[in-house]
Amino acid sequence: MSASLARGLRSPIRRILNISQQSREISTSLIHNDTIVVKNNDDFVDKVMNSDRPVIVNFHAEWCDPCKILTPKLRELIEPLDNLDLAVVDVEDHAELVHTFEVKAVPAVIAIRDGLVVDKFIGLVDATMIENLIKKLSGNKPNKEKEKETAS
């Protein structure tokens, strides 16, 4: 990633950090098998941007039919991994995050490592694209590939 792109990606993060420092809300995130349900900006900074592990962030909405397909698929593929987390952000509740990460449509998925956006996609994509993103971030092969190797 180029240095100018990295600086550009850090700029929106500073904005979130400033907002989260002003926030007086108590963080009430729920973590289930490494799925982070983002409750506020502080939560996002603590659990996603400052995470030691890479995080795939799924921006979704309850009214979005493709999201109803993608979100469970992401959970199915990511929850068994111990070196990658999934964060779920409801766009209706987190307009500031939507604006900061320039989410124009849902579902939108961004991959974050060491506080930087390293990849993203928008919309319902095929399983191979999702699995490649997971593989790229986690260094692990998705479960289907592991099963094929075990059967060989």
Coordinates of C-alpha atoms in Angstrom, one line a residue:
M1 CA 0.0 0.0 0.0
S2 CA 1.4 3.4 -0.9
A3 CA 2.3 5.8 1.9
S4 CA -0.1 8.5 0.6
L5 CA -3.0 5.9 0.6
A6 CA -2.1 4.9 4.1
R7 CA -2.1 8.5 5.3
G8 CA -5.5 9.1 3.6
L9 CA -7.0 6.1 5.4
R10 CA -5.6 7.2 8.7
S11 CA -7.3 10.6 8.4
P12 CA -10.9 9.3 8.8
I13 CA -9.7 7.2 11.7
R14 CA -8.4 10.3 13.6
R15 CA -11.9 11.8 13.2
I16 CA -13.4 8.7 14.8
L17 CA -10.9 8.9 17.6
N18 CA -11.7 12.5 18.2
I19 CA -15.4 11.8 18.3
S20 CA -15.0 8.7 20.5
Q21 CA -12.9 10.8 23.0
Q22 CA -15.8 13.3 23.2
S23 CA -18.4 10.5 23.7
R24 CA -19.6 9.8 27.1
E25 CA -21.4 6.5 26.3
I26 CA -20.6 3.3 28.1
S27 CA -19.3 0.6 25.7
T28 CA -21.7 -2.3 25.7
S29 CA -20.4 -4.4 22.8
L30 CA -21.4 -8.1 22.6
I31 CA -18.8 -10.6 21.6
H32 CA -20.0 -14.0 20.5
N33 CA -17.3 -16.3 19.1
D34 CA -15.3 -13.4 18.0
T35 CA -18.2 -11.6 16.3
I36 CA -18.2 -8.0 17.5
V37 CA -21.5 -6.2 17.4
V38 CA -20.5 -2.5 17.3
K39 CA -22.6 -0.4 19.7
N40 CA -20.8 3.0 19.4
N41 CA -17.7 4.8 18.1
D42 CA -15.6 3.9 21.2
D43 CA -16.5 0.3 20.6
F44 CA -15.4 0.5 17.0
V45 CA -12.1 2.1 17.9
D46 CA -11.4 -0.3 20.8
K47 CA -12.5 -3.6 19.2
V48 CA -11.7 -3.0 15.5
M49 CA -9.2 -0.3 14.9
N50 CA -7.0 -1.2 17.9
S51 CA -7.4 -5.0 17.5
D52 CA -4.3 -7.2 17.5
R53 CA -6.1 -9.4 15.0
P54 CA -7.3 -8.5 11.5
V55 CA -11.1 -7.6 11.5
I56 CA -13.6 -7.9 8.7
V57 CA -16.2 -5.3 9.1
N58 CA -19.7 -6.0 7.7
F59 CA -21.8 -2.9 7.2
H60 CA -25.4 -4.1 7.0
A61 CA -29.0 -3.1 7.5
E62 CA -32.0 -5.1 8.7
W63 CA -34.0 -4.1 5.7
C64 CA -31.3 -5.3 3.2
D65 CA -32.1 -8.7 1.6
P66 CA -28.6 -9.3 0.3
C67 CA -27.3 -8.6 3.9
K68 CA -29.5 -11.4 5.2
I69 CA -27.5 -13.7 3.0
L70 CA -24.0 -12.3 3.4
T71 CA -24.0 -11.7 7.2
P72 CA -24.7 -15.4 8.1
K73 CA -22.2 -16.6 5.5
L74 CA -19.5 -14.3 7.0
R75 CA -20.2 -15.6 10.5
E76 CA -20.1 -19.2 9.3
L77 CA -16.6 -18.7 7.7
I78 CA -15.0 -16.4 10.2
E79 CA -16.2 -17.6 13.6
P80 CA -14.3 -20.8 13.6
L81 CA -11.0 -18.9 13.0
D82 CA -8.9 -17.9 16.0
N83 CA -6.9 -15.2 14.2
L84 CA -9.6 -13.2 12.5
D85 CA -12.6 -11.3 13.9
L86 CA -15.9 -10.2 12.4
A87 CA -17.5 -6.9 13.3
V88 CA -21.1 -6.1 12.4
V89 CA -22.1 -2.5 12.0
D90 CA -25.8 -1.6 11.5
V91 CA -25.8 1.4 9.1
E92 CA -29.0 2.7 10.5
D93 CA -27.4 3.1 14.0
H94 CA -23.9 4.3 13.0
A95 CA -24.1 7.2 10.5
E96 CA -20.7 8.5 11.5
L97 CA -19.0 5.2 10.7
V98 CA -20.9 5.0 7.4
H99 CA -19.7 8.5 6.5
T100 CA -16.1 7.9 7.7
F101 CA -15.7 4.7 5.6
E102 CA -17.6 6.1 2.7
V103 CA -20.2 3.3 2.7
K104 CA -22.5 4.1 -0.3
A105 CA -24.4 0.8 -0.4
V106 CA -25.0 -2.3 1.7
P107 CA -23.8 -4.8 2.2
A108 CA -20.3 -3.3 2.3
V109 CA -17.4 -5.2 3.7
I110 CA -14.0 -3.7 4.7
A111 CA -11.0 -5.6 5.9
I112 CA -8.9 -3.9 8.6
R113 CA -5.4 -4.8 9.7
D114 CA -3.4 -2.8 12.2
G115 CA -5.9 0.1 12.0
L116 CA -5.8 0.4 8.2
V117 CA -8.3 -0.6 5.5
V118 CA -6.5 -3.2 3.4
D119 CA -9.4 -4.4 1.2
K120 CA -13.1 -4.0 0.6
F121 CA -16.1 -5.0 -1.5
I122 CA -19.6 -3.9 -1.9
G123 CA -22.7 -6.0 -2.5
L124 CA -23.4 -9.7 -2.5
V125 CA -20.3 -11.4 -4.0
D126 CA -19.6 -15.0 -4.8
A127 CA -18.2 -17.3 -2.1
T128 CA -14.8 -17.5 -3.7
M129 CA -14.3 -13.8 -3.3
I130 CA -15.3 -13.9 0.4
E131 CA -13.0 -16.9 1.0
N132 CA -10.1 -15.2 -0.7
L133 CA -10.5 -12.2 1.5
I134 CA -10.6 -14.3 4.6
K135 CA -7.6 -16.3 3.4
K136 CA -5.7 -13.1 2.7
L137 CA -6.4 -11.6 6.1
S138 CA -6.1 -14.7 8.3
G139 CA -3.5 -16.7 6.5
N140 CA -5.8 -19.7 6.9
K141 CA -7.5 -21.7 4.2
P142 CA -11.3 -21.6 4.5
N143 CA -13.0 -24.7 5.9
K144 CA -13.9 -26.2 2.5
E145 CA -10.3 -26.2 1.4
K146 CA -9.2 -27.8 4.7
E147 CA -11.9 -30.5 4.3
K148 CA -10.6 -31.2 0.8
E149 CA -7.0 -31.5 2.0
T150 CA -8.1 -33.8 4.9
A151 CA -10.0 -36.1 2.5
S152 CA -7.0 -36.4 0.1

